[in-house]
mmCIF file of C-alpha atoms in Angstrom:
data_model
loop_
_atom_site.group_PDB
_atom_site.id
_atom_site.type_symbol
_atom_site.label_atom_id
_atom_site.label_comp_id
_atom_site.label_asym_id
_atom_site.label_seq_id
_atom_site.Cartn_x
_atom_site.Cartn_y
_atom_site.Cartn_z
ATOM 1 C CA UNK A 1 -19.325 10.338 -1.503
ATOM 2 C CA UNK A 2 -21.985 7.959 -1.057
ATOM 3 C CA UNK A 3 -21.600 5.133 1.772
ATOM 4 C CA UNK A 4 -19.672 2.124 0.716
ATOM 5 C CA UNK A 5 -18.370 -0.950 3.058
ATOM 6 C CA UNK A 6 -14.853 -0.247 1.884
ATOM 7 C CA UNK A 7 -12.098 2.564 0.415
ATOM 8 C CA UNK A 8 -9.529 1.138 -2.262
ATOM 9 C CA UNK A 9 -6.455 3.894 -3.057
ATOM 10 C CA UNK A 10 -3.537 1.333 -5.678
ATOM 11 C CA UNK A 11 -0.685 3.180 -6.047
ATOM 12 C CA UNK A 12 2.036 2.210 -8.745
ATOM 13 C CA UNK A 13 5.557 3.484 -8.284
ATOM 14 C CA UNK A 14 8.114 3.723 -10.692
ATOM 15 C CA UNK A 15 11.999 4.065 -11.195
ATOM 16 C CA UNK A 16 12.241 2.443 -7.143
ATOM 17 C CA UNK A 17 15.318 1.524 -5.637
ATOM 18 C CA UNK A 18 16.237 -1.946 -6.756
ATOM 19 C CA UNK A 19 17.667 -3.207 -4.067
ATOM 20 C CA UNK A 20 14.995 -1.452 -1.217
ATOM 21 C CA UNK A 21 12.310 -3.132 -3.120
ATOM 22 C CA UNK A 22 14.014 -6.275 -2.870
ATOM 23 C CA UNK A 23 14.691 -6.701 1.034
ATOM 24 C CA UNK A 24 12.238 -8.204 2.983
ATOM 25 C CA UNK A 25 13.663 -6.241 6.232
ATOM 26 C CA UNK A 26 13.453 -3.036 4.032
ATOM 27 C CA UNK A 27 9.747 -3.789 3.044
ATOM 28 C CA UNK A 28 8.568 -4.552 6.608
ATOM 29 C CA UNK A 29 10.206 -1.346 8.310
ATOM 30 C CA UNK A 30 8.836 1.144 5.199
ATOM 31 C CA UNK A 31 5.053 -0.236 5.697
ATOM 32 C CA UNK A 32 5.281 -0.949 9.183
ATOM 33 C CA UNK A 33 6.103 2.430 9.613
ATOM 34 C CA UNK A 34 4.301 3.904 7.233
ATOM 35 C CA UNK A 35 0.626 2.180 8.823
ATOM 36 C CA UNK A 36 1.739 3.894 11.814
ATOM 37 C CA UNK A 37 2.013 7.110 10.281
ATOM 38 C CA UNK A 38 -1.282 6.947 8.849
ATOM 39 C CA UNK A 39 -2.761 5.865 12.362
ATOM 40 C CA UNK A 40 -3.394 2.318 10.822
ATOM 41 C CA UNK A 41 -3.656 -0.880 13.346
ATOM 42 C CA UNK A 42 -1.145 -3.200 12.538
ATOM 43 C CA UNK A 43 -2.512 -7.189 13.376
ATOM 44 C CA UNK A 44 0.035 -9.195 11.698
ATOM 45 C CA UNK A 45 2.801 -8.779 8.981
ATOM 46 C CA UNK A 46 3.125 -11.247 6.226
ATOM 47 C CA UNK A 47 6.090 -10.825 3.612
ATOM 48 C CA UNK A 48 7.193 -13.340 0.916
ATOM 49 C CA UNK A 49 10.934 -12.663 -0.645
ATOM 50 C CA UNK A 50 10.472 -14.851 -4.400
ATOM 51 C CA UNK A 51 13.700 -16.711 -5.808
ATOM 52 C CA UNK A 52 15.299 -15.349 -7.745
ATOM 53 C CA UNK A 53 13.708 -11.958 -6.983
ATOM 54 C CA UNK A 54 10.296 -10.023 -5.793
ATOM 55 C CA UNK A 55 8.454 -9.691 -2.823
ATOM 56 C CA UNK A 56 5.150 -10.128 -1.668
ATOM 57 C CA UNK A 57 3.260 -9.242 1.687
ATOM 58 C CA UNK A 58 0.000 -8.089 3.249
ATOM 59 C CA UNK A 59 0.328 -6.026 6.350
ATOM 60 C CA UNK A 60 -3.460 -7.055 7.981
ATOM 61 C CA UNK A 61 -4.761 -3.895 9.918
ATOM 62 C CA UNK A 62 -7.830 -3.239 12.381
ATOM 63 C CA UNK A 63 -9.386 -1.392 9.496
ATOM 64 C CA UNK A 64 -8.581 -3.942 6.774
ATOM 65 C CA UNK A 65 -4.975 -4.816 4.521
ATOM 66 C CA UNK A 66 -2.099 -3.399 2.846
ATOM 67 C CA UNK A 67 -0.779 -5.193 0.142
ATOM 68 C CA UNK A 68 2.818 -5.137 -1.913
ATOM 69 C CA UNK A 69 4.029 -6.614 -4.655
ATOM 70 C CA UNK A 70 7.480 -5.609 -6.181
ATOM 71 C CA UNK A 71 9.221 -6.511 -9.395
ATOM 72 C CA UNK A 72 13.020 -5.065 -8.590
ATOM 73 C CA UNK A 73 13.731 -6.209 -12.234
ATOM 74 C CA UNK A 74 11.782 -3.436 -13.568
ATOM 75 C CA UNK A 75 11.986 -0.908 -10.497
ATOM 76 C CA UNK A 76 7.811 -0.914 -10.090
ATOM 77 C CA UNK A 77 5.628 -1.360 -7.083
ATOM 78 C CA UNK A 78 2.224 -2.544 -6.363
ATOM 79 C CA UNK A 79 0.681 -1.221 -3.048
ATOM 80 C CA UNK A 80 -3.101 -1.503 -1.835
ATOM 81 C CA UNK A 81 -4.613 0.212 0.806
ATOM 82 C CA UNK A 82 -8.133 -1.493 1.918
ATOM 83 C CA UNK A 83 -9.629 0.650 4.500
ATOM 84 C CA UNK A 84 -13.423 -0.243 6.338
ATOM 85 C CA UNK A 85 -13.249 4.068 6.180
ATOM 86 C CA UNK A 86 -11.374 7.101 4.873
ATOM 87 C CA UNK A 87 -8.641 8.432 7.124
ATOM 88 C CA UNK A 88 -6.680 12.096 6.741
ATOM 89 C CA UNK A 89 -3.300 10.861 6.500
ATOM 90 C CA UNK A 90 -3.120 8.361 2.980
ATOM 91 C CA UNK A 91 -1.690 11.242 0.950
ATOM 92 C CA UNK A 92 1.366 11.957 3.748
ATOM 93 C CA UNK A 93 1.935 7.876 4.339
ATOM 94 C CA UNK A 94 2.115 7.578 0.113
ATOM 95 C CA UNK A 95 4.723 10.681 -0.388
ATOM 96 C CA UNK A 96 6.652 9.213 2.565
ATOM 97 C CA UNK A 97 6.574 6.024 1.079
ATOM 98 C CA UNK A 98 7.379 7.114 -2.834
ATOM 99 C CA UNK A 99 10.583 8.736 -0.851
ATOM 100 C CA UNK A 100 11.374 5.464 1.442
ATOM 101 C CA UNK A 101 11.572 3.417 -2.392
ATOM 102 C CA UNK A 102 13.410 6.713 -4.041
ATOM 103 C CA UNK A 103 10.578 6.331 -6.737
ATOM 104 C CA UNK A 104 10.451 9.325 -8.865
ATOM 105 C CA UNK A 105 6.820 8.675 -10.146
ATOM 106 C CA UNK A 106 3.743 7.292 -8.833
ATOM 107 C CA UNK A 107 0.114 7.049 -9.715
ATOM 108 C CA UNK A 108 -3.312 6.538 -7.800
ATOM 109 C CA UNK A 109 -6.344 5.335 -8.144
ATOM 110 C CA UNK A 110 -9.568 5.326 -5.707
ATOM 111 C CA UNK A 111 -12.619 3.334 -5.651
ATOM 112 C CA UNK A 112 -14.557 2.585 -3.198
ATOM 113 C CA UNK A 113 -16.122 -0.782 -2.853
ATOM 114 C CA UNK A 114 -19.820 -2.354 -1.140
ATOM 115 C CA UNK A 115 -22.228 -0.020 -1.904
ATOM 116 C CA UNK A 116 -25.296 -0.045 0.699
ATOM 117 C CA UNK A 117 -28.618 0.599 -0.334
ATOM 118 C CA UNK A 118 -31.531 1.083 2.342
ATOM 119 C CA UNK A 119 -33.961 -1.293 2.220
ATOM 120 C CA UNK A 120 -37.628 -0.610 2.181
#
């Protein structure tokens, strides 16, 4: 892997709970949670419940952000991880997640982001 400034993982889930992925309370405890089972820093919480439905937050950590976006209409889920490194415990916070929204399918991507050269 070579060194980058920062780790991306997106994960889409489908078929969620409708009305988990539309409760700001709900939300906030599942990723709350979820940073501390992945040994995440939690600095602030931000979540935004849309009218007439739909949520969006960032949960700011020491190591960067988590971001959500839901559309309960369709049952789907956005989620970003931005982490300054790589960290052991992604894959257990993502399954415990998919099972907090009762998704039955998810996908991931990874990227990593600010490539460093050396300079001569």
């Amino acid at each position: 892997m070579q060194k980058s400034l920062g780790y991306q993982t997106t994960v889409d889930f489908y078929n969620c709970n409708h009305d988990i992925i539309n409760s700001v309370s709900a939300i906030t405890d599942i990723l709350e949670k979820a940073a501390k089972l992945m040994q995440l820093n939690i600095v602030n919480t931000t979540i935004h419940q849309f009218s007439p439905i739909g949520i969006s937050g960032v949960i700011v950590i020491k190591e960067s952000h988590i971001a959500i976006h839901t559309w309960p209409e369709h049952n789907y889920v956005a989620l970003d991880f931005f982490t300054c490194s790589t960290f052991n415990d992604l894959e257990e916070g993502i399954l415990w997640i998919q099972k907090q929204f009762k998704s039955n399918k998810i996908e991931q991507q990874f990227s990593q982001r600010g490539f460093l050269t050396k300079m001569i």
